[in-house]
Amino acid sequence: MKTGIIGASGYSGETLVRLLAKHPQAQLSVVTSRKLAGTPLSTVIPYLRGVMDELTFTDSKVEELIESDVDVFFLALPHGVSTEFAVPLVNAGKTVIDLSADFRLYSAALYKEYYGHEHPCPEWLTKAPYLIPELMQNAEWMQRKLIACAGCYPTSILTPLVPLLRAGLLDARGIVISSCSGVSGGGKKADEYYGYSERTQSMVAYAAPKHRHLSEIEEQLSFAHGGNVTVQFLPHLAPMRAGIESTIVAKANGTLDQLYAAWNAQYGDKPFVSVLPSKTFPDTKYVVGSNRVDISAVYDERTGNFVINSAIDNLIKGASGQAIQIMNLMHGFDEKAGLI
Amino acid sequence: MKTGIIGASGYSGETLVRLLAKHPQAQLSVVTSRKLAGTPLSTVIPYLRGVMDELTFTDSKVEELIESDVDVFFLALPHGVSTEFAVPLVNAGKTVIDLSADFRLYSAALYKEYYGHEHPCPEWLTKAPYLIPELMQNAEWMQRKLIACAGCYPTSILTPLVPLLRAGLLDARGIVISSCSGVSGGGKKADEYYGYSERTQSMVAYAAPKHRHLSEIEEQLSFAHGGNVTVQFLPHLAPMRAGIESTIVAKANGTLDQLYAAWNAQYGDKPFVSVLPSKTFPDTKYVVGSNRVDISAVYDERTGNFVINSAIDNLIKGASGQAIQIMNLMHGFDEKAGLI
Amino acid sequence: MKTGIIGASGYSGETLVRLLAKHPQAQLSVVTSRKLAGTPLSTVIPYLRGVMDELTFTDSKVEELIESDVDVFFLALPHGVSTEFAVPLVNAGKTVIDLSADFRLYSAALYKEYYGHEHPCPEWLTKAPYLIPELMQNAEWMQRKLIACAGCYPTSILTPLVPLLRAGLLDARGIVISSCSGVSGGGKKADEYYGYSERTQSMVAYAAPKHRHLSEIEEQLSFAHGGNVTVQFLPHLAPMRAGIESTIVAKANGTLDQLYAAWNAQYGDKPFVSVLPSKTFPDTKYVVGSNRVDISAVYDERTGNFVINSAIDNLIKGASGQAIQIMNLMHGFDEKAGLI
Amino acid sequence: MKTGIIGASGYSGETLVRLLAKHPQAQLSVVTSRKLAGTPLSTVIPYLRGVMDELTFTDSKVEELIESDVDVFFLALPHGVSTEFAVPLVNAGKTVIDLSADFRLYSAALYKEYYGHEHPCPEWLTKAPYLIPELMQNAEWMQRKLIACAGCYPTSILTPLVPLLRAGLLDARGIVISSCSGVSGGGKKADEYYGYSERTQSMVAYAAPKHRHLSEIEEQLSFAHGGNVTVQFLPHLAPMRAGIESTIVAKANGTLDQLYAAWNAQYGDKPFVSVLPSKTFPDTKYVVGSNRVDISAVYDERTGNFVINSAIDNLIKGASGQAIQIMNLMHGFDEKAGLI
């Protein structure tokens, strides 16, 4: 099967290339980047030396992409630009897996509130399923042509929380989420703030109280709960390259055994979610480089709260790995293909 | 004035030596360490090369320390060992500033709950004031001979919270505190877990839900509130050498202006607390190396919560710098002496 | 084919397990560690969660290993201990790929000079080929039962230098080699010196002028040159987890074109050696996680020297990846199997 | 005494401000930056919170600076821009300590070779002394008005080498120097290459064989030797914020005792040069934050070489600290004022 990546100059794009380079079934046949057009991939992504030496970035127009023999396109474009490619490609019968935020919300009003302008084609918002594969309740989404990959923070948060809200094991009011992300979450860009000398040895909160990812977190939690959920989401930048650690506090509406039972029911047969014993805290270093989500929980009898922790690789399970997992499932490949 | 450090082989001891080496009034005349006895300080603490080349670690017994001409002793001993030195030194008329946890609690019952055994001399618990200088309500503590320096996490948490609880600006129920500490917080020791290869690129929670520092945090918050306060305290280890960042969520019982007014009233003239504008988030990199606490807050109208952030250097304001600040105040030196 | 790892508690052992876990032909059936016996592998090596959950560390005696159906044993034991396992296993017909230094030297006298004692079975020194696969001049070694994997620093140094010395393109006198290794090169151990707080932000030379790896470097360079070669080898510890960067200065005995021609002749068809253009300097970050060696060179007309740079992952191409590459070649698997 | 900093938006400028903020005699009265004009210093350099809250960046023209009551100007401008300020200020009677490379060379031809254009006022090259205070052979330089601070790499290299070349203890031919610099050496700028995600865990050579600093290194070594010296200089970027470690190989022309005697004669009474015992290797972590140079050496009887190591803080002894040390000496202050 032939795949293409649109907009591969950033970290998600680079990670997609690296993962697809070793995928047993998917062949990478076009990789575009306006600014890198004409450059061999292995010059920009030296990890590919000896692995994929032949491919070159192109500046293909959407018409050329439509006429190509590529089946599945991954969009690793900046938010707002994806739509320009996604809609014509899907209309032309291609499958599109979008890593941007363009189609992650269901509500056009919420989109406007968080992104500051009307969505250019709001009719697509309800047609593009929001995707963390482990959380889908049936396989209907596999028939869709446009898929919205969940964001990195949301994946780390929704994976542990959604099964618990569905099972009614949490009080949906007063949830507090503190997340720490590696610096690559800020993207690959020329910016003093993301310079090595600025970020090393620096731990800092940012964007409180209304980070953009809050919109998809709350919309999805509300769907799981069956009613409005408002949370306190507190992102931080940590002095590491990759990884997200999320620590979540929620009032318990059940026992720790019930919590673990709900998780085991949901994830027992899922290769990419590891349910760790209580008091074994997920560590970013054990998930970075993998497509895994590690989750665990403790119950605090003093406060009546569950404390839930998770860890993912923001560029893999939080972006490119998840996109490939989605492709694997849609096309009947082994779910793990290219991912271990 | 002559000073001594008992148990200077760890990071707090080393930091004390470095700070005292450049103090204009305090002279460091004895530094003990059982395991380093006989070694020149500048061999073990090479930062002292050219600054303090003459001093050597000793293995002085408490009797020798009593007979020495040292006025102020800093105890940088492991928890549980401090008492053996503190009590005889104080009884002999020396001033003791203890950096361990031995005298940080007021309640002997709480001590037993968190430390697993009876306190060896519980009568001293109520006599040793718990010290963050900026929070003291009068100068009576300066007459005491035994001082319990506040711990590192507690300093980062109590500095922003105590004035707000005293002013009734927070709902004391349901406070959630997530803190990230640099690895030096784990001490200077031979332990695989604290190895560079293990901790670099690792972000991980630990010790939830009942870290030992919770005891002093809750006891002090309860005093400030005038009633029991139970909090959710969530410590993390971050991949950096020094620094603590704390993010605190509390239901607002007043406006953001009132919050800032309470902070400005408390800290307006305090050189080591910087009240930053709302949405300027304290960053560990700007406080590491200093004795400063940076604090700021935002109000989230969606949740009705204040989100409060702070940052300190765990080894300076969270330990050795605070100890020297205490000495400065007790002895009428400039509060900043040796600390900038 | 069944494989086993003897002594898998360190970083090389852990890396072997991770690589074998995804190897398409080799099955990992026994993993020993005296101190971890009885513990599931995925507890100690959490990267294995969801990948290899069933295996447990054993404390198998050499007799049990001989009787097992394992074909190939990897020894990831401390130097000096390997011999106790290697010799009986080989005598019993097993294939042994040794990652320790026990069989890396040809000369028993050199062994004694560098390791301070007689080699326990010097007759084996000449029977165990010293292995960087790309440098072998014929396939005779594939018939041997005991293989000595080259060390990490030596792999980074011999890969670029050996073809040039064989071709007479370097003056063998006066070679200077400065290498920087990640901290994992010091092993996984409880040691204050390797603590995060000690090694972060620290760049330091060590072990000059006679690091143990010098013995194998000089012995192999002498074989390539056809005469004694004495070099200045200068190892450093750099503040990173993995990777070795080597910078080598040698008087040129030919042109830069000839140097590149010699490299291209040797490595043109080798998947794990990337010959980079002059002035593209090998960077550890592009080889860490891979089994690749990146090499490049510049000619300095002012000094008449070649400046040669290389980069490898010390735990992969410098240890475990190379061991698996050797196994692949010996058993007719794809050279890259399990390694990309 | 009043001081000013011209061009303080980079790391050298920031470090100058921090050091001057705690200087007992020098008062900082003007700090310019075109891009930051109007901003309070403590906003951009938050380390100043509570230390220096009042000063604001200005965009003062050179005429205003001439009319001000400032005595000493530090120029922390990009190379090439310094001249525009230095010459008029000096002509107006001000003292100028220049941290750029504009006046570091004596030879106008060498300047042209390395910087690609004629020097705009070559007559000043021979009038501005090249300054590492510990290496000056008399006090005549203190009368000059324009001082060229030595660069960071050169300070780490010349400090150990110059006394040895003057004493004839080294063969001046064939010297090899490998240096590793922290990332702040690349300056404070928006550049993907210097991003945290690019530089963490990365060790890489660059700019070989003809880095710009080579010009001042060789010119100064040639003066010390009394004849042309050509060296192999090999700079590297190491994954740390600050610090330079240099490892130097030179053929011995004397004994290790003679080497140490030459160093002790030169540096015995110098507070900022620490001569460490042989085999105690200088570590960047012990000099970062200080104005110290640590040096040591070993003799390798196998090669006949001295291996010499040094470590400095690139922003302090390699730039701003050295500039203040120079000011202290010129104005009769304690050499250490503001520097410990």
mmCIF file of C-alpha atoms in Angstrom, chain C residues 114 176 178 180 198-199 201-210 214 218 230-232 234 236 238-242 245 247 249 279 281-286 298-300 302-303 305 307 309, chain D residues 114 176 178 180 198-199 201-210 214 218 230-232 234 236 238-242 245 247 249 279 281-286 298-300 302-303 305 307 309:
data_model
loop_
_atom_site.group_PDB
_atom_site.id
_atom_site.type_symbol
_atom_site.label_atom_id
_atom_site.label_comp_id
_atom_site.label_asym_id
_atom_site.label_seq_id
_atom_site.Cartn_x
_atom_site.Cartn_y
_atom_site.Cartn_z
ATOM 1 C CA TYR C 114 46.387 -3.769 31.014
ATOM 2 C CA VAL C 176 45.710 11.612 18.478
ATOM 3 C CA SER C 178 39.793 12.387 21.535
ATOM 4 C CA CYS C 180 33.414 11.683 24.215
ATOM 5 C CA GLU C 198 26.948 15.016 39.349
ATOM 6 C CA ARG C 199 27.049 14.361 35.618
ATOM 7 C CA GLN C 201 26.253 19.857 32.761
ATOM 8 C CA SER C 202 29.624 18.157 33.285
ATOM 9 C CA MET C 203 32.240 17.631 30.600
ATOM 10 C CA VAL C 204 35.398 15.969 31.845
ATOM 11 C CA ALA C 205 38.394 13.942 30.672
ATOM 12 C CA TYR C 206 39.332 10.760 32.516
ATOM 13 C CA ALA C 207 41.696 7.800 32.536
ATOM 14 C CA ALA C 208 44.369 9.547 30.459
ATOM 15 C CA PRO C 209 46.829 8.477 29.297
ATOM 16 C CA LYS C 210 46.201 4.728 29.531
ATOM 17 C CA LEU C 214 43.837 1.508 24.464
ATOM 18 C CA GLU C 218 46.576 -0.255 19.471
ATOM 19 C CA THR C 230 51.134 3.914 19.462
ATOM 20 C CA VAL C 231 48.370 6.491 19.814
ATOM 21 C CA GLN C 232 47.282 9.187 22.218
ATOM 22 C CA LEU C 234 41.793 10.698 25.337
ATOM 23 C CA HIS C 236 35.876 12.024 28.049
ATOM 24 C CA ALA C 238 29.854 13.937 28.180
ATOM 25 C CA PRO C 239 26.497 14.908 29.721
ATOM 26 C CA MET C 240 24.294 12.604 27.653
ATOM 27 C CA ARG C 241 22.912 9.113 28.127
ATOM 28 C CA ALA C 242 24.329 7.284 25.104
ATOM 29 C CA GLU C 245 31.853 10.879 19.297
ATOM 30 C CA THR C 247 37.709 13.009 16.749
ATOM 31 C CA VAL C 249 43.971 13.598 14.015
ATOM 32 C CA LYS C 279 32.491 18.840 6.637
ATOM 33 C CA PHE C 281 30.260 16.088 11.078
ATOM 34 C CA PRO C 282 28.833 12.907 12.613
ATOM 35 C CA ASP C 283 26.459 13.731 15.460
ATOM 36 C CA THR C 284 25.694 11.271 18.241
ATOM 37 C CA LYS C 285 22.012 12.185 18.108
ATOM 38 C CA TYR C 286 21.660 10.726 14.619
ATOM 39 C CA VAL C 298 38.427 16.877 6.390
ATOM 40 C CA TYR C 299 41.955 17.638 5.237
ATOM 41 C CA ASP C 300 43.745 20.584 6.812
ATOM 42 C CA ARG C 302 47.737 24.171 7.121
ATOM 43 C CA THR C 303 48.812 21.186 9.253
ATOM 44 C CA ASN C 305 46.541 16.406 8.887
ATOM 45 C CA VAL C 307 40.735 15.258 10.872
ATOM 46 C CA ASN C 309 35.173 12.131 13.004
ATOM 47 C CA TYR D 114 39.650 35.066 8.993
ATOM 48 C CA VAL D 176 46.449 19.243 18.862
ATOM 49 C CA SER D 178 40.156 19.387 21.158
ATOM 50 C CA CYS D 180 34.001 21.024 23.938
ATOM 51 C CA GLU D 198 18.188 19.344 18.553
ATOM 52 C CA ARG D 199 21.051 19.782 20.985
ATOM 53 C CA GLN D 201 21.915 14.264 23.808
ATOM 54 C CA SER D 202 24.016 15.557 20.895
ATOM 55 C CA MET D 203 27.810 15.613 20.788
ATOM 56 C CA VAL D 204 29.216 16.944 17.542
ATOM 57 C CA ALA D 205 32.339 18.509 16.034
ATOM 58 C CA TYR D 206 32.021 21.645 13.924
ATOM 59 C CA ALA D 207 33.946 24.284 12.017
ATOM 60 C CA ALA D 208 37.039 22.102 11.572
ATOM 61 C CA PRO D 209 39.681 22.789 10.516
ATOM 62 C CA LYS D 210 39.554 26.606 10.611
ATOM 63 C CA LEU D 214 42.081 29.818 15.604
ATOM 64 C CA GLU D 218 47.792 30.957 16.916
ATOM 65 C CA THR D 230 50.331 26.248 13.814
ATOM 66 C CA VAL D 231 47.903 24.059 15.734
ATOM 67 C CA GLN D 232 45.080 21.663 15.038
ATOM 68 C CA LEU D 234 38.923 21.013 17.007
ATOM 69 C CA HIS D 236 32.795 20.582 19.554
ATOM 70 C CA ALA D 238 28.418 19.452 23.969
ATOM 71 C CA PRO D 239 24.917 18.995 25.427
ATOM 72 C CA MET D 240 25.247 21.436 28.318
ATOM 73 C CA ARG D 241 24.414 25.088 28.803
ATOM 74 C CA ALA D 242 27.788 26.557 29.737
ATOM 75 C CA GLU D 245 36.633 21.752 28.393
ATOM 76 C CA THR D 247 42.182 18.760 25.971
ATOM 77 C CA VAL D 249 48.302 17.258 23.285
ATOM 78 C CA LYS D 279 45.339 13.110 36.996
ATOM 79 C CA PHE D 281 40.930 16.331 35.436
ATOM 80 C CA PRO D 282 39.227 19.754 35.263
ATOM 81 C CA ASP D 283 35.455 19.378 35.104
ATOM 82 C CA THR D 284 33.222 22.059 33.644
ATOM 83 C CA LYS D 285 30.719 21.613 36.462
ATOM 84 C CA TYR D 286 33.220 22.919 39.022
ATOM 85 C CA VAL D 298 49.752 14.284 32.705
ATOM 86 C CA TYR D 299 52.858 13.043 30.960
ATOM 87 C CA ASP D 300 52.524 9.979 28.734
ATOM 88 C CA ARG D 302 54.543 5.946 25.807
ATOM 89 C CA THR D 303 54.093 8.884 23.409
ATOM 90 C CA ASN D 305 53.424 13.878 25.065
ATOM 91 C CA VAL D 307 48.202 15.852 27.878
ATOM 92 C CA ASN D 309 43.306 19.763 30.317
#
